């Protein structure tokens, strides 16, 4: 057997055999498989009650177009900065130096990537029942959806590598790629506007009308994927073939570009592979991944601009934030969260949307906070070495993480207030609840570090951490549930206030008790 | 001055440092030598106040975790840990602010010049090679001009110029009365300026020598190291037999 075939098959075999030693993973796979099986059986079972009317199929097409657009944008952007990779560091170290044709190695990478992509798209099969109920599609159409989703990701990854090889170190080519990308989005926007002018109605209706507009089908990735899906649903073999051919021919062009004499993809994928490897290592060590975005340093904007002793940590954090966002605390997350919250409120059109937004954002905030600046600082020796009291350093290192949810809350809940048409008082108290949950999460991080910082067993520490989390959160949640049950309707906007109050009191208590963290904890460098 | 008194450090069941005691006096360069896993980095981290331990460590007469001790302490870790979002000059500013240093700029400029970093002031930590990052880490440790310096494998990854410059700096600090504790495997690199050495094996100090003690004996640091570590190996083999 040739080396690459051996590598692929042996890797696959060992991966399957390794499940013997990882029964939990095996059970998880079996549950996923069984879950998909049950979903498929339930959806094709005869006698199941059909809904009276299905939703407009164009909604599904618009979702596919949206997914295509997001992947196209993100993978092209990645291609312009670091590129994607089909390889691992082991491939770089062992395969690239081996006497094997680079084309064969590329084929090996493509096969491996294709398998990974198809596996990652499997979650779509879980939606069998929902898609069937909403749009009346059969299993065949859902398999097709699964297929086109995997094709979009795979193609975008190829495109990303191709763009990296084409534009790496060449500013003019980078500009050209950007122009083409924005051109594609501009054409899509113009087509929506054209639909709006021609058919009237809302912008959303114009988007749905676009899904039947044939010229739109020829916009790369976004239009091609809609063409493929709609052709399958409508039984249009010609458009189905055209869509597949467009993906296929473009892929062949990109692959021939990799393997052409001019482009040496080894050198190009090396950096991308290293970046991906470092990201994986960081993730394994529970570290946040460092941004690979190139930051231009302007001389007039350097320096901490203030802070002495423990406060230098805070000013350093402010400077770091300025480097990632011009508006310091208002960043892409703020914009995305505010936009998402606005959309939820607009479409839900109910007072409950405010609570839905609060719940989702608090959930996200937990992960952002736990991996926040304090955890970052504890992974470096400086905070331990600064000759100041531990409590002061801990507070200074937590300050930006405490302020960020406050500034986010102002923006997000102003948007929520406008789109949900709910009372400003309700939004004020919900915003306070959001801001205070930031404080409770950071104090929870502090408590965990203080109690389990040096614990080597991750399973025990995470289980204890979960129990601790429940203990920390329970008083606030319980108090708010009680308040909602007891308060008269006119004062229901105060429902989140007990939660806010408990969060603040518990946070202050934890900070006071665990402020000596740096005198007691051990620096592990992780 | 560093005073380590009966320091024991365990990682779970592993005894990393077993009742260690030694002193590094002002103006003395003390070398911590020993094979991998001997516990050198552990004792350095313990002295730096980064680990919990049993026993006592004093820095200039103060407990090592006290603020007074920290003001007198400079630590250069084995692996450079820089902030991705700070330029290297901002690392200096950060240290200056953190240690409330006055008139630090000239000293920082001088450190940068000597380690050939002066043209990279506005580079971010993440943009630098490992060797460059190590240089910044050294600058961060030296900027407060501490009375006690802890180096954990400082020469690894440095270019020959930086190694030469660091050696010169160490001698200068020694002359200024700084107590320097340096862990290294590159014994020939420190042969010309060491004053005392503690050779560690399996968490214990297997031998301690001062330069005066071995002058005229024909021994040098490297010979001493191999003599002690090989002896230890042979003794182990004999016990097995």
XYZ file of C-alpha atoms in Angstrom:
767
model
C 0.000 0.000 0.000
C 1.296 3.470 -0.889
C 2.208 5.818 1.958
C -0.763 8.174 1.670
C -3.373 5.444 1.362
C -1.761 3.715 4.304
C -1.812 6.921 6.300
C -5.485 7.591 5.558
C -6.648 4.049 6.264
C -4.476 3.532 9.322
C -5.607 6.840 10.777
C -9.223 5.862 10.202
C -8.675 2.390 11.650
C -6.886 3.706 14.735
C -9.537 6.345 15.251
C -12.216 3.665 15.276
C -10.144 1.344 17.498
C -9.436 4.199 19.912
C -13.152 4.277 20.675
C -12.609 1.100 22.665
C -10.570 3.139 25.102
C -13.049 6.037 25.024
C -16.425 4.483 25.829
C -17.985 7.882 26.540
C -17.168 9.037 22.997
C -18.470 5.779 21.548
C -21.736 6.214 23.431
C -21.954 9.797 22.160
C -21.510 8.632 18.552
C -24.100 5.911 19.033
C -26.546 8.430 20.504
C -25.963 10.805 17.563
C -26.458 7.955 15.079
C -29.556 6.677 16.849
C -30.929 10.220 17.115
C -30.588 10.760 13.365
C -32.141 7.332 12.704
C -35.124 8.100 14.935
C -35.576 11.507 13.281
C -35.593 9.948 9.804
C -37.971 7.126 10.797
C -40.381 9.533 12.511
C -40.394 11.870 9.528
C -41.171 9.139 6.940
C -43.654 7.233 9.120
C -47.002 6.950 7.336
C -50.068 8.373 9.024
C -48.249 11.294 10.513
C -50.507 14.288 10.577
C -49.586 16.745 7.827
C -49.857 20.444 8.659
C -52.602 22.349 6.878
C -50.173 24.685 5.162
C -46.396 24.767 4.809
C -44.199 27.824 5.162
C -42.939 29.619 2.084
C -40.053 27.500 0.696
C -38.273 30.722 -0.230
C -37.521 31.198 3.497
C -35.371 28.048 3.323
C -33.668 29.308 0.148
C -32.962 32.648 1.849
C -31.417 30.806 4.807
C -29.196 28.821 2.396
C -28.193 32.072 0.654
C -27.436 33.640 4.047
C -25.263 30.687 5.096
C -23.480 30.833 1.722
C -22.894 34.575 2.166
C -21.528 34.228 5.708
C -19.165 31.387 4.742
C -18.050 33.177 1.591
C -17.230 36.355 3.513
C -15.503 34.655 6.434
C -13.408 32.242 4.342
C -12.361 34.927 1.848
C -11.359 37.164 4.764
C -9.377 34.288 6.276
C -7.760 33.708 2.877
C -6.658 37.343 2.816
C -5.042 37.095 6.255
C -3.832 33.640 7.247
C -5.482 31.180 4.874
C -7.127 27.888 5.753
C -5.341 24.605 5.799
C -5.973 21.033 4.802
C -3.008 19.791 6.785
C -1.770 19.243 10.314
C 1.672 20.011 11.750
C 2.461 16.313 11.527
C 1.694 16.459 7.791
C 4.032 19.430 7.463
C 6.813 17.761 9.435
C 6.549 14.291 7.953
C 4.749 14.396 4.621
C 6.053 17.611 3.148
C 9.635 16.465 3.534
C 8.907 12.962 2.238
C 9.649 12.009 -1.366
C 5.966 12.052 -2.375
C 4.492 14.162 -5.163
C 2.990 17.398 -3.858
C -0.133 16.758 -5.965
C -0.703 13.441 -4.232
C -0.244 15.104 -0.869
C -2.795 17.725 -1.892
C -5.229 14.983 -2.875
C -4.691 13.359 0.511
C -5.421 16.690 2.209
C -8.561 17.181 0.123
C -9.917 13.703 0.915
C -9.276 14.185 4.616
C -10.905 17.600 4.567
C -13.900 16.355 2.610
C -14.543 13.652 5.208
C -14.269 16.159 8.050
C -16.621 18.579 6.290
C -19.285 15.930 5.677
C -19.089 14.810 9.292
C -19.413 18.381 10.532
C -22.522 18.873 8.373
C -24.290 15.919 9.964
C -26.193 18.150 12.388
C -28.458 19.150 9.478
C -29.921 15.649 9.512
C -31.223 16.396 12.998
C -33.473 18.994 11.428
C -35.312 16.389 9.312
C -38.530 16.670 11.301
C -38.505 20.482 11.522
C -37.763 20.941 7.811
C -40.385 18.397 6.865
C -43.024 20.057 9.044
C -42.137 23.583 7.994
C -41.575 23.131 4.279
C -43.035 19.717 3.481
C -39.712 18.392 2.181
C -38.940 14.676 2.055
C -35.809 12.840 3.190
C -34.273 13.174 -0.297
C -34.472 16.964 -0.202
C -33.042 17.032 3.307
C -30.113 14.839 2.233
C -29.646 17.306 -0.589
C -29.580 20.135 1.911
C -26.938 18.248 3.877
C -24.962 17.759 0.671
C -25.083 21.397 -0.433
C -24.115 22.613 3.050
C -21.044 20.366 3.011
C -20.214 21.471 -0.548
C -20.408 25.165 0.442
C -17.974 24.680 3.337
C -15.595 22.534 1.348
C -15.577 24.912 -1.599
C -15.090 27.969 0.633
C -12.098 26.269 2.294
C -10.549 25.602 -1.104
C -11.257 29.189 -2.090
C -9.645 30.452 1.096
C -6.428 28.524 0.393
C -6.477 29.645 -3.245
C -6.894 33.283 -2.226
C -4.076 32.991 0.289
C -1.698 31.578 -2.312
C -2.810 34.166 -4.873
C -2.645 37.237 -2.625
C -0.069 36.444 0.077
C 2.303 39.409 0.344
C 0.783 41.199 -2.632
C -1.276 44.257 -1.659
C -2.650 44.832 -5.173
C -3.985 41.291 -5.445
C -5.503 41.577 -1.979
C -7.327 44.734 -3.046
C -8.533 42.967 -6.173
C -9.958 40.065 -4.138
C -11.653 42.499 -1.749
C -13.137 44.402 -4.670
C -14.524 41.205 -6.199
C -15.975 40.104 -2.846
C -17.644 43.426 -2.148
C -18.740 43.553 -5.779
C -20.599 40.248 -5.326
C -22.352 41.506 -2.206
C -23.124 44.824 -3.905
C -24.694 43.014 -6.888
C -26.812 40.942 -4.461
C -27.923 44.103 -2.663
C -28.771 45.767 -6.003
C -30.816 42.748 -7.022
C -32.775 42.954 -3.753
C -33.365 46.654 -4.411
C -34.510 45.817 -7.944
C -37.027 43.316 -6.543
C -38.197 45.933 -4.059
C -38.761 48.491 -6.840
C -40.467 46.002 -9.134
C -42.745 44.171 -6.677
C -43.055 46.573 -3.743
C -43.662 45.172 -0.232
C -41.096 44.989 2.550
C -37.340 44.412 2.268
C -37.879 40.896 3.587
C -40.389 40.206 0.823
C -37.887 41.565 -1.702
C -35.315 39.080 -0.357
C -37.821 36.235 -0.781
C -38.646 37.372 -4.315
C -34.930 37.332 -5.108
C -34.946 33.562 -4.506
C -37.001 33.134 -7.702
C -34.872 35.558 -9.730
C -32.760 33.545 -12.187
C -29.795 35.985 -12.614
C -29.283 35.755 -8.814
C -28.540 32.031 -9.217
C -25.246 32.871 -10.933
C -23.705 34.755 -8.025
C -20.873 32.504 -6.792
C -21.581 30.332 -3.748
C -24.633 32.350 -2.571
C -26.630 31.987 -5.796
C -25.154 28.621 -6.824
C -26.305 26.944 -3.603
C -29.832 28.387 -3.912
C -29.913 27.270 -7.572
C -28.929 23.737 -6.543
C -31.551 23.435 -3.797
C -34.420 25.042 -5.697
C -33.619 22.960 -8.817
C -33.837 19.789 -6.728
C -37.130 20.801 -5.102
C -38.615 21.810 -8.459
C -37.116 18.820 -10.317
C -35.187 21.046 -12.722
C -32.312 18.819 -13.875
C -30.660 21.520 -16.021
C -30.244 24.015 -13.186
C -29.220 21.219 -10.828
C -26.448 20.214 -13.233
C -25.396 23.831 -13.842
C -25.061 24.465 -10.087
C -23.000 21.313 -9.580
C -20.826 22.094 -12.601
C -20.171 25.625 -11.363
C -18.915 24.292 -8.004
C -16.950 21.506 -9.703
C -15.267 23.628 -12.400
C -14.360 26.365 -9.919
C -12.863 23.741 -7.573
C -10.809 22.266 -10.412
C -9.539 25.743 -11.356
C -8.494 26.432 -7.754
C -6.810 23.025 -7.385
C -4.917 23.452 -10.666
C -3.777 26.820 -9.365
C -2.333 25.108 -6.254
C -0.434 22.622 -8.304
C 0.737 24.927 -11.067
C 4.486 25.407 -11.277
C 4.270 29.019 -10.096
C 2.591 28.369 -6.787
C 4.468 26.435 -4.108
C 1.657 25.618 -1.749
C 3.952 23.989 0.842
C 5.372 27.321 1.882
C 1.956 28.956 1.844
C 0.112 26.364 3.871
C 2.952 26.111 6.388
C 2.048 29.377 8.131
C -1.688 28.648 8.030
C -1.037 25.214 9.509
C 1.113 26.673 12.265
C -1.600 29.201 13.106
C -4.290 26.519 13.213
C -1.970 24.315 15.290
C -1.334 27.106 17.786
C -5.062 27.792 18.004
C -5.718 24.135 18.743
C -2.961 24.052 21.346
C -4.390 27.159 22.979
C -7.854 25.630 22.964
C -6.497 22.411 24.503
C -4.807 24.406 27.244
C -7.997 26.368 27.844
C -6.401 29.580 26.621
C -8.006 32.194 24.470
C -6.593 32.236 20.996
C -4.493 35.238 20.222
C -5.790 37.327 17.375
C -3.906 36.820 14.143
C -5.273 40.043 12.725
C -2.438 42.347 11.776
C -2.641 45.456 13.918
C -1.051 48.630 12.667
C 0.681 50.535 15.425
C 0.509 54.305 15.072
C 3.283 55.954 17.032
C 1.085 58.751 18.342
C -1.304 56.191 19.756
C 1.153 54.114 21.774
C 1.598 54.038 25.512
C -0.521 53.176 28.519
C -1.473 56.839 29.169
C -1.825 56.337 32.904
C -1.894 54.034 35.892
C 0.647 53.284 38.579
C 1.173 50.121 40.572
C -1.866 47.865 40.387
C -3.729 50.354 38.162
C -1.163 49.809 35.427
C -2.905 46.466 34.814
C -6.185 48.280 34.134
C -4.582 50.827 31.817
C -2.822 48.031 30.001
C -6.163 46.323 29.456
C -7.644 49.554 28.124
C -4.758 49.850 25.682
C -5.227 46.245 24.593
C -8.913 46.898 24.072
C -8.099 49.990 21.986
C -5.952 47.778 19.788
C -8.880 45.468 19.090
C -11.588 48.121 18.855
C -11.371 51.839 18.161
C -14.253 52.459 20.555
C -12.610 50.472 23.395
C -15.609 48.724 24.968
C -17.870 48.865 21.932
C -16.692 46.199 19.547
C -17.968 43.744 16.944
C -19.627 41.726 19.703
C -21.634 44.767 20.805
C -22.784 45.403 17.245
C -23.653 41.750 16.566
C -25.401 41.316 19.923
C -27.381 44.545 19.487
C -28.286 43.619 15.897
C -29.295 40.075 16.866
C -31.298 41.307 19.846
C -33.058 43.876 17.656
C -33.992 41.174 15.106
C -35.291 38.807 17.817
C -37.466 41.558 19.295
C -38.707 42.682 15.874
C -39.759 39.179 14.819
C -41.044 37.948 18.208
C -43.057 41.106 18.702
C -43.708 40.277 22.364
C -42.623 41.513 25.779
C -41.033 38.115 26.408
C -38.459 38.843 23.722
C -36.658 41.090 26.246
C -36.224 38.134 28.598
C -35.219 35.828 25.735
C -32.498 38.327 24.759
C -31.381 38.637 28.387
C -31.198 34.849 28.803
C -29.198 34.279 25.619
C -26.797 37.164 26.250
C -26.166 36.148 29.865
C -25.406 32.628 28.625
C -22.881 33.957 26.083
C -21.474 36.347 28.652
C -20.567 33.466 30.924
C -18.084 32.065 28.403
C -16.703 35.496 27.485
C -16.130 36.315 31.153
C -14.632 32.999 32.207
C -12.044 33.369 29.442
C -11.672 37.076 30.199
C -8.772 39.312 31.131
C -8.350 37.977 34.663
C -7.783 34.434 33.377
C -5.361 35.870 30.801
C -3.378 37.686 33.464
C -3.153 34.623 35.686
C -1.427 32.772 32.854
C 1.495 35.219 32.895
C 3.895 35.866 35.778
C 3.687 39.691 35.888
C 0.529 40.018 37.991
C 2.073 37.814 40.671
C 5.296 39.809 40.656
C 3.906 43.361 40.842
C 4.627 44.654 44.336
C 1.039 45.487 45.305
C -1.658 43.885 47.415
C -3.355 40.926 45.784
C -6.905 42.276 46.143
C -5.969 45.513 44.365
C -4.354 43.625 41.492
C -7.296 41.256 41.191
C -9.788 44.140 41.085
C -7.671 46.040 38.547
C -7.355 42.930 36.361
C -11.132 42.427 36.485
C -12.127 46.026 35.871
C -12.442 45.947 32.071
C -14.397 42.695 32.269
C -16.750 44.414 34.728
C -17.168 47.562 32.612
C -17.696 45.823 29.265
C -21.149 44.326 30.076
C -22.247 47.723 31.463
C -21.424 49.544 28.224
C -22.834 46.679 26.133
C -26.029 46.719 28.200
C -26.630 50.402 27.399
C -26.392 49.824 23.639
C -28.106 46.439 23.443
C -31.091 47.254 25.629
C -31.630 50.616 23.955
C -32.004 48.671 20.688
C -34.200 46.090 22.460
C -36.361 48.864 23.915
C -36.923 50.356 20.453
C -37.664 47.095 18.629
C -39.669 45.337 21.351
C -41.655 48.526 22.041
C -41.428 47.740 25.767
C -41.131 50.187 28.651
C -37.770 51.908 29.161
C -38.009 51.017 32.867
C -38.247 47.315 32.074
C -35.215 47.626 29.792
C -33.300 49.609 32.378
C -33.713 46.875 34.989
C -32.989 44.114 32.478
C -29.829 45.993 31.423
C -28.790 46.204 35.080
C -29.357 42.455 35.417
C -27.145 41.868 32.373
C -24.405 44.143 33.699
C -24.479 42.574 37.171
C -24.301 39.053 35.749
C -20.872 40.093 34.414
C -19.827 40.789 38.001
C -21.133 37.469 39.309
C -19.396 35.537 36.519
C -16.051 37.165 37.162
C -16.361 36.599 40.885
C -17.255 32.990 40.108
C -14.022 32.744 38.057
C -12.145 34.169 41.010
C -13.757 31.716 43.420
C -12.928 28.765 41.150
C -9.311 29.904 40.802
C -9.065 30.303 44.556
C -10.600 26.933 45.361
C -9.576 24.697 42.462
C -6.665 26.640 40.934
C -4.066 23.973 41.661
C -6.355 20.960 41.302
C -4.856 18.574 38.771
C -8.038 16.556 38.112
C -10.020 18.492 35.524
C -13.102 16.276 35.802
C -13.428 16.802 39.539
C -12.693 20.522 39.284
C -15.273 21.009 36.508
C -17.908 19.038 38.418
C -17.240 20.985 41.584
C -17.207 24.146 39.479
C -20.675 23.360 38.164
C -22.025 22.813 41.686
C -20.397 26.040 42.768
C -21.902 27.859 39.801
C -25.368 26.726 40.793
C -24.762 27.823 44.379
C -23.580 31.250 43.270
C -26.437 31.825 40.833
C -29.289 30.263 42.836
C -29.998 33.140 45.263
C -30.386 35.707 42.469
C -32.507 33.521 40.209
C -34.642 32.322 43.149
C -35.200 35.854 44.407
C -36.256 37.044 40.957
C -38.685 34.146 40.464
C -40.216 34.968 43.859
C -40.433 38.650 42.930
C -42.210 37.902 39.629
C -44.739 35.738 41.470
C -45.355 38.283 44.220
C -45.193 41.624 42.409
C -48.389 43.244 41.097
C -48.492 43.497 37.303
C -47.721 47.208 37.279
C -44.382 46.526 38.989
C -43.332 43.460 37.016
C -40.554 45.502 35.403
C -38.810 45.191 38.785
C -38.727 41.404 38.408
C -35.005 41.261 37.580
C -33.975 43.637 40.349
C -33.565 40.972 43.091
C -31.263 39.074 40.690
C -29.187 42.217 40.155
C -29.041 42.916 43.874
C -27.976 39.347 44.743
C -25.342 39.342 41.978
C -23.764 42.535 43.281
C -23.812 41.497 46.947
C -22.450 38.002 46.233
C -19.764 39.424 43.923
C -18.563 41.905 46.538
C -18.492 39.126 49.107
C -16.478 36.794 46.847
C -14.030 39.565 45.929
C -13.533 40.355 49.625
C -13.006 36.715 50.561
C -10.916 35.636 47.555
C -9.005 38.873 46.962
C -5.849 37.231 48.322
C -5.853 34.863 45.319
C -2.423 35.935 44.092
C -0.825 35.272 47.467
C -2.306 31.800 47.649
C -2.599 30.595 44.063
C 0.175 28.944 42.119
C 1.417 30.216 38.792
C 1.348 27.317 36.402
C 1.969 29.191 33.177
C -1.279 27.783 31.750
C 20.168 38.361 49.189
C 18.237 35.118 48.746
C 17.787 32.778 51.681
C 16.152 29.429 51.010
C 15.475 27.477 54.202
C 14.193 23.892 54.179
C 11.968 24.382 51.173
C 9.898 21.394 50.133
C 7.543 21.444 47.186
C 5.258 18.626 46.102
C 3.136 18.334 42.946
C 0.606 15.794 44.098
C 2.776 12.783 45.006
C 5.832 14.035 43.128
C 8.451 15.552 45.378
C 9.891 18.322 43.216
C 12.022 20.029 45.892
C 13.107 18.123 48.961
C 14.094 20.271 51.930
C 16.330 22.651 49.984
C 18.485 25.189 51.782
C 20.954 27.593 50.245
C 21.863 31.270 50.209
C 22.837 33.692 47.463
C 24.626 36.752 48.850
C 24.662 40.255 47.390
C 27.170 40.487 44.551
C 27.138 36.726 44.034
C 26.196 34.791 40.905
C 24.934 31.389 41.895
C 24.330 28.673 39.343
C 21.604 26.078 39.710
C 22.597 23.073 37.677
C 21.169 19.612 37.288
C 19.611 17.235 34.802
C 16.103 17.740 33.417
C 13.430 17.246 36.047
C 15.844 17.916 38.927
C 13.571 20.643 40.323
C 15.515 23.746 39.262
C 12.586 25.605 37.702
C 10.388 24.665 40.648
C 12.708 26.235 43.218
C 13.114 29.334 41.032
C 9.347 29.685 40.710
C 8.985 29.147 44.443
C 11.542 31.884 45.145
C 9.693 34.158 42.711
C 6.586 33.635 44.817
C 4.740 31.769 42.092
C 4.328 28.477 43.917
C 3.226 27.357 47.350
C 5.836 25.469 49.343
C 6.795 24.354 52.814
C 9.733 26.124 54.457
C 10.883 29.703 54.209
C 12.303 31.910 51.498
C 13.593 35.387 52.250
C 14.449 38.087 49.723
C 16.636 40.799 51.260
C 15.399 39.619 54.655
C 11.688 39.811 53.760
C 9.319 36.912 53.110
C 9.370 36.241 49.386
C 5.649 36.825 48.888
C 5.688 40.205 50.640
C 5.489 43.434 48.665
C 8.884 44.549 49.939
C 10.416 41.354 48.593
C 8.675 41.708 45.248
C 10.030 45.251 44.837
C 13.534 43.814 45.024
C 12.928 40.853 42.759
C 13.380 40.374 39.028
C 12.319 37.109 37.404
C 13.042 35.973 33.870
C 11.004 32.827 33.161
C 12.119 29.898 31.053
C 9.466 30.536 28.403
C 8.884 34.164 27.512
C 5.306 35.229 28.212
C 4.439 38.454 26.437
C 1.220 40.320 25.862
C 0.066 39.919 22.291
C -1.568 43.310 22.162
C 1.282 45.381 23.632
C 4.253 46.691 21.722
C 7.592 45.862 23.235
C 8.131 49.454 24.381
C 4.721 49.336 26.040
C 5.875 46.255 27.909
C 8.590 48.478 29.370
C 6.088 51.181 30.208
C 3.818 48.628 31.806
C 6.626 47.296 34.003
C 7.705 50.839 34.890
C 4.185 51.686 35.941
C 3.622 48.391 37.733
C 6.795 48.828 39.791
C 6.230 52.622 40.101
C 9.609 53.329 38.521
C 10.892 56.862 37.944
C 13.246 57.864 35.125
C 13.035 54.439 33.581
C 13.086 55.435 29.933
C 16.823 55.881 29.649
C 17.383 52.513 31.311
C 14.870 50.873 28.973
C 16.522 52.518 25.957
C 19.862 51.235 27.156
C 18.544 47.692 27.598
C 16.983 47.839 24.131
C 20.199 49.121 22.613
C 22.283 46.434 24.237
C 19.925 43.655 23.184
C 19.449 45.182 19.718
C 15.769 45.838 20.144
C 15.810 49.600 19.583
C 14.411 49.373 16.051
C 11.540 47.139 17.112
C 9.923 49.289 19.756
C 6.566 49.383 18.016
C 6.346 45.692 17.253
C 3.678 43.734 19.045
C 4.721 40.845 21.276
C 2.947 38.377 18.990
C 4.932 39.549 15.955
C 8.284 38.566 17.416
C 10.266 35.358 17.192
C 10.815 33.270 20.332
C 14.359 34.623 20.670
C 13.155 38.218 20.452
C 10.427 37.477 22.975
C 13.089 36.108 25.305
C 15.011 39.383 24.988
C 11.901 41.379 25.948
C 11.306 39.069 28.857
C 14.873 39.788 30.030
C 14.302 43.537 29.656
C 11.091 43.266 31.710
C 12.970 41.487 34.486
C 15.920 43.889 34.486
C 14.106 47.204 34.100
C 13.271 47.649 37.813
C 17.035 47.173 38.599
C 16.206 44.626 41.283
C 18.551 43.590 44.075
C 17.767 39.963 43.385
C 17.605 38.405 39.937
C 16.220 34.997 39.078
C 16.996 33.584 35.651
C 15.489 30.322 34.483
C 17.438 29.122 31.436
C 17.932 32.660 30.118
C 20.354 31.766 27.340
C 18.055 29.416 25.437
C 16.988 30.872 22.097
C 19.246 33.938 22.297
C 21.590 34.867 19.468
C 25.358 35.021 20.180
C 25.331 38.807 20.507
C 22.521 38.710 23.054
C 24.262 35.931 24.993
C 27.451 37.999 25.147
C 25.537 41.106 26.185
C 23.555 39.257 28.844
C 26.765 37.860 30.289
C 28.209 41.391 30.473
C 25.042 42.602 32.156
C 25.198 39.803 34.709
C 28.750 40.787 35.636
C 27.680 44.434 35.914
C 24.765 43.533 38.185
C 27.097 41.433 40.279
C 29.462 44.370 40.651
C 26.535 46.539 41.704
C 25.763 44.069 44.518
C 22.862 42.187 42.990
C 22.288 38.582 44.073
C 21.808 36.484 40.941
C 20.425 32.955 40.845
C 20.654 31.397 37.417
C 19.475 28.002 36.298
C 21.154 26.673 33.169
C 22.319 23.622 31.283
C 24.854 25.676 29.323
C 27.604 25.395 31.929
C 30.438 26.540 29.686
C 28.568 29.809 29.100
C 28.644 30.711 32.794
C 32.088 29.262 33.569
C 33.812 32.640 33.520
C 31.663 34.470 36.061
C 29.993 32.048 38.466
C 30.669 32.391 42.181
C 28.820 29.448 43.636
C 26.832 26.502 42.386
C 24.226 24.085 43.663
C 23.892 20.912 41.636
C 20.457 19.410 41.985
C 19.400 15.824 41.425
C 15.882 14.566 42.036
C 14.768 17.606 43.968
C 17.765 17.632 46.315
C 21.023 19.515 46.312
C 23.582 16.845 45.514
C 26.592 19.171 45.813
C 27.410 22.788 46.578
C 30.664 24.477 45.683
C 32.077 27.964 45.578
C 34.621 29.133 43.035
C 37.200 29.624 45.802
C 36.764 26.022 46.899
C 37.708 24.538 43.562
C 40.449 26.956 42.532
C 43.630 24.926 42.208
C 41.844 21.575 42.395
C 41.703 21.197 38.640
C 37.926 21.008 38.794
C 35.660 23.223 36.791
C 31.908 23.614 36.721
C 31.357 21.159 33.892
C 33.656 18.503 35.352
C 32.004 18.889 38.712
C 28.570 18.517 37.158
C 29.436 15.313 35.333
C 31.290 13.895 38.301
C 28.274 14.330 40.512
C 25.584 13.298 38.065
C 27.565 10.289 36.759
C 28.351 9.223 40.335
C 24.664 9.365 41.091
C 23.899 7.189 38.051
C 26.593 4.653 38.957
C 25.390 4.437 42.542
C 21.899 3.734 41.240
C 23.158 0.978 38.954
C 25.151 -0.579 41.779
C 22.078 -0.625 43.969
C 20.151 -2.349 41.148
C 22.819 -5.018 40.778
